[in-house]
PDB file of C-alpha atoms in Angstrom:
ATOM      1  CA  UNK A   1      -0.022   0.018  -0.051  1.00 58.00           C
ATOM      2  CA  UNK A   2       1.191   3.399  -0.906  1.00 77.00           C
ATOM      3  CA  UNK A   3       1.456   6.513   1.246  1.00 76.00           C
ATOM      4  CA  UNK A   4      -1.092   8.153  -0.945  1.00 73.00           C
ATOM      5  CA  UNK A   5      -3.560   5.334  -0.447  1.00 79.00           C
ATOM      6  CA  UNK A   6      -3.199   5.408   3.266  1.00 79.00           C
ATOM      7  CA  UNK A   7      -3.821   9.061   3.348  1.00 76.00           C
ATOM      8  CA  UNK A   8      -6.833   8.584   1.237  1.00 76.00           C
ATOM      9  CA  UNK A   9      -8.280   6.094   3.708  1.00 81.00           C
ATOM     10  CA  UNK A  10      -8.170   8.871   6.211  1.00 80.00           C
ATOM     11  CA  UNK A  11     -10.693  10.712   4.393  1.00 78.00           C
ATOM     12  CA  UNK A  12      -9.272  14.014   4.742  1.00 86.00           C
ATOM     13  CA  UNK A  13     -10.733  17.245   3.585  1.00 89.00           C
ATOM     14  CA  UNK A  14      -7.712  18.445   1.689  1.00 92.00           C
ATOM     15  CA  UNK A  15      -3.950  17.598   0.975  1.00 91.00           C
ATOM     16  CA  UNK A  16      -0.890  19.809   0.599  1.00 93.00           C
ATOM     17  CA  UNK A  17       1.717  18.137  -1.246  1.00 91.00           C
ATOM     18  CA  UNK A  18       5.456  18.865  -1.874  1.00 88.00           C
ATOM     19  CA  UNK A  19       5.996  16.716  -4.885  1.00 86.00           C
ATOM     20  CA  UNK A  20       9.528  15.155  -5.807  1.00 81.00           C
ATOM     21  CA  UNK A  21      10.756  13.637  -8.910  1.00 75.00           C
ATOM     22  CA  UNK A  22       9.008  13.717 -12.323  1.00 76.00           C
ATOM     23  CA  UNK A  23       6.402  11.181 -12.010  1.00 81.00           C
ATOM     24  CA  UNK A  24       2.973  12.554 -10.866  1.00 84.00           C
ATOM     25  CA  UNK A  25       0.284   9.705 -11.902  1.00 87.00           C
ATOM     26  CA  UNK A  26      -0.683   9.633  -8.113  1.00 86.00           C
ATOM     27  CA  UNK A  27      -1.393  13.389  -8.422  1.00 89.00           C
ATOM     28  CA  UNK A  28      -3.426  12.943 -11.693  1.00 90.00           C
ATOM     29  CA  UNK A  29      -5.515  10.229 -10.129  1.00 88.00           C
ATOM     30  CA  UNK A  30      -6.036  12.436  -6.945  1.00 88.00           C
ATOM     31  CA  UNK A  31      -7.276  15.131  -9.284  1.00 91.00           C
ATOM     32  CA  UNK A  32      -9.587  12.977 -11.164  1.00 90.00           C
ATOM     33  CA  UNK A  33     -11.188  11.822  -8.011  1.00 87.00           C
ATOM     34  CA  UNK A  34     -11.958  15.290  -7.073  1.00 88.00           C
ATOM     35  CA  UNK A  35      -9.704  15.611  -4.057  1.00 88.00           C
ATOM     36  CA  UNK A  36      -8.787  18.969  -2.812  1.00 92.00           C
ATOM     37  CA  UNK A  37      -4.924  19.448  -3.073  1.00 92.00           C
ATOM     38  CA  UNK A  38      -2.259  22.267  -3.257  1.00 95.00           C
ATOM     39  CA  UNK A  39       1.170  21.669  -4.454  1.00 93.00           C
ATOM     40  CA  UNK A  40       4.057  23.303  -2.844  1.00 92.00           C
ATOM     41  CA  UNK A  41       6.967  24.715  -4.823  1.00 84.00           C
ATOM     42  CA  UNK A  42       6.163  22.747  -7.933  1.00 79.00           C
ATOM     43  CA  UNK A  43       4.098  23.237 -10.912  1.00 75.00           C
ATOM     44  CA  UNK A  44       3.058  20.795 -13.663  1.00 78.00           C
ATOM     45  CA  UNK A  45       2.045  22.136 -17.066  1.00 78.00           C
ATOM     46  CA  UNK A  46      -0.079  18.662 -17.684  1.00 82.00           C
ATOM     47  CA  UNK A  47      -1.920  19.067 -14.183  1.00 86.00           C
ATOM     48  CA  UNK A  48      -4.649  21.645 -13.541  1.00 88.00           C
ATOM     49  CA  UNK A  49      -3.817  21.941  -9.983  1.00 91.00           C
ATOM     50  CA  UNK A  50      -3.533  24.662  -7.442  1.00 92.00           C
ATOM     51  CA  UNK A  51      -0.087  25.600  -6.382  1.00 92.00           C
ATOM     52  CA  UNK A  52       2.136  27.850  -4.327  1.00 93.00           C
ATOM     53  CA  UNK A  53       5.484  28.372  -5.966  1.00 87.00           C
ATOM     54  CA  UNK A  54       8.604  30.157  -4.912  1.00 90.00           C
ATOM     55  CA  UNK A  55      10.146  32.433  -7.428  1.00 95.00           C
ATOM     56  CA  UNK A  56      13.155  29.932  -7.989  1.00 93.00           C
ATOM     57  CA  UNK A  57      14.476  31.976 -10.861  1.00 96.00           C
ATOM     58  CA  UNK A  58      14.688  35.283  -8.890  1.00 98.00           C
ATOM     59  CA  UNK A  59      16.050  33.522  -5.955  1.00 97.00           C
ATOM     60  CA  UNK A  60      18.910  31.876  -7.716  1.00 98.00           C
ATOM     61  CA  UNK A  61      19.560  34.954  -9.792  1.00 99.00           C
ATOM     62  CA  UNK A  62      19.860  37.142  -6.541  1.00 99.00           C
ATOM     63  CA  UNK A  63      21.883  34.531  -4.817  1.00 98.00           C
ATOM     64  CA  UNK A  64      24.523  34.502  -7.604  1.00 98.00           C
ATOM     65  CA  UNK A  65      24.391  38.123  -7.997  1.00 99.00           C
ATOM     66  CA  UNK A  66      25.193  38.671  -4.280  1.00 99.00           C
ATOM     67  CA  UNK A  67      28.374  36.175  -4.603  1.00 98.00           C
ATOM     68  CA  UNK A  68      29.594  38.176  -7.675  1.00 98.00           C
ATOM     69  CA  UNK A  69      29.099  41.551  -5.958  1.00 98.00           C
ATOM     70  CA  UNK A  70      31.068  40.119  -3.039  1.00 98.00           C
ATOM     71  CA  UNK A  71      34.016  39.468  -5.380  1.00 98.00           C
ATOM     72  CA  UNK A  72      33.348  35.892  -6.200  1.00 98.00           C
ATOM     73  CA  UNK A  73      33.719  34.592  -9.801  1.00 95.00           C
ATOM     74  CA  UNK A  74      34.002  31.012  -9.663  1.00 96.00           C
ATOM     75  CA  UNK A  75      30.631  29.958  -8.561  1.00 98.00           C
ATOM     76  CA  UNK A  76      29.192  26.420  -9.014  1.00 96.00           C
ATOM     77  CA  UNK A  77      25.690  25.128  -8.980  1.00 95.00           C
ATOM     78  CA  UNK A  78      24.632  21.810  -7.578  1.00 94.00           C
ATOM     79  CA  UNK A  79      21.189  20.821  -9.103  1.00 89.00           C
ATOM     80  CA  UNK A  80      18.624  18.378  -8.432  1.00 80.00           C
ATOM     81  CA  UNK A  81      16.563  16.415 -10.858  1.00 81.00           C
ATOM     82  CA  UNK A  82      17.096  18.081 -14.461  1.00 83.00           C
ATOM     83  CA  UNK A  83      13.620  17.932 -15.739  1.00 81.00           C
ATOM     84  CA  UNK A  84      11.873  19.552 -12.723  1.00 82.00           C
ATOM     85  CA  UNK A  85      10.364  22.977 -13.013  1.00 81.00           C
ATOM     86  CA  UNK A  86      12.170  24.274  -9.946  1.00 85.00           C
ATOM     87  CA  UNK A  87      15.537  22.989 -11.022  1.00 90.00           C
ATOM     88  CA  UNK A  88      15.266  24.547 -14.584  1.00 91.00           C
ATOM     89  CA  UNK A  89      14.148  27.887 -13.107  1.00 93.00           C
ATOM     90  CA  UNK A  90      17.175  27.888 -10.626  1.00 94.00           C
ATOM     91  CA  UNK A  91      19.524  26.992 -13.224  1.00 96.00           C
ATOM     92  CA  UNK A  92      18.148  29.748 -15.507  1.00 97.00           C
ATOM     93  CA  UNK A  93      18.596  32.282 -12.852  1.00 98.00           C
ATOM     94  CA  UNK A  94      22.165  31.134 -12.117  1.00 98.00           C
ATOM     95  CA  UNK A  95      23.154  31.345 -15.835  1.00 98.00           C
ATOM     96  CA  UNK A  96      21.586  34.594 -16.351  1.00 99.00           C
ATOM     97  CA  UNK A  97      23.254  36.105 -13.237  1.00 99.00           C
ATOM     98  CA  UNK A  98      26.498  34.837 -14.633  1.00 98.00           C
ATOM     99  CA  UNK A  99      25.948  36.318 -18.095  1.00 98.00           C
ATOM    100  CA  UNK A 100      24.717  39.672 -16.706  1.00 98.00           C
ATOM    101  CA  UNK A 101      28.419  39.981 -15.423  1.00 98.00           C
ATOM    102  CA  UNK A 102      30.017  38.464 -18.401  1.00 98.00           C
ATOM    103  CA  UNK A 103      31.219  35.327 -16.469  1.00 97.00           C
ATOM    104  CA  UNK A 104      31.352  32.212 -18.362  1.00 94.00           C
ATOM    105  CA  UNK A 105      29.802  28.994 -17.330  1.00 90.00           C
ATOM    106  CA  UNK A 106      32.415  26.281 -17.253  1.00 82.00           C
TER     107      UNK A 106
END
């Protein structure tokens, strides 16, 4: 039995979910079953689900810019699952901040 099945047996009024990875069939099923849910810090174009999302692009951009303005030029990024919305936005913010200050990505 999965965690989702266990939660569904509790007959909760709603779910706040922080998805990880790139598979979301369980979320599709929950939406098809008309369960109330809100996703935190993830958005899927293929799902019509309510979500609360951090501005990952701006956060990454500002973090990198802060390091650059503090004198750092060799700035690495350690990223998560490449296909996720949050990861692609963070990497874009990182790359755009480096580009703004003419620092090459190596």
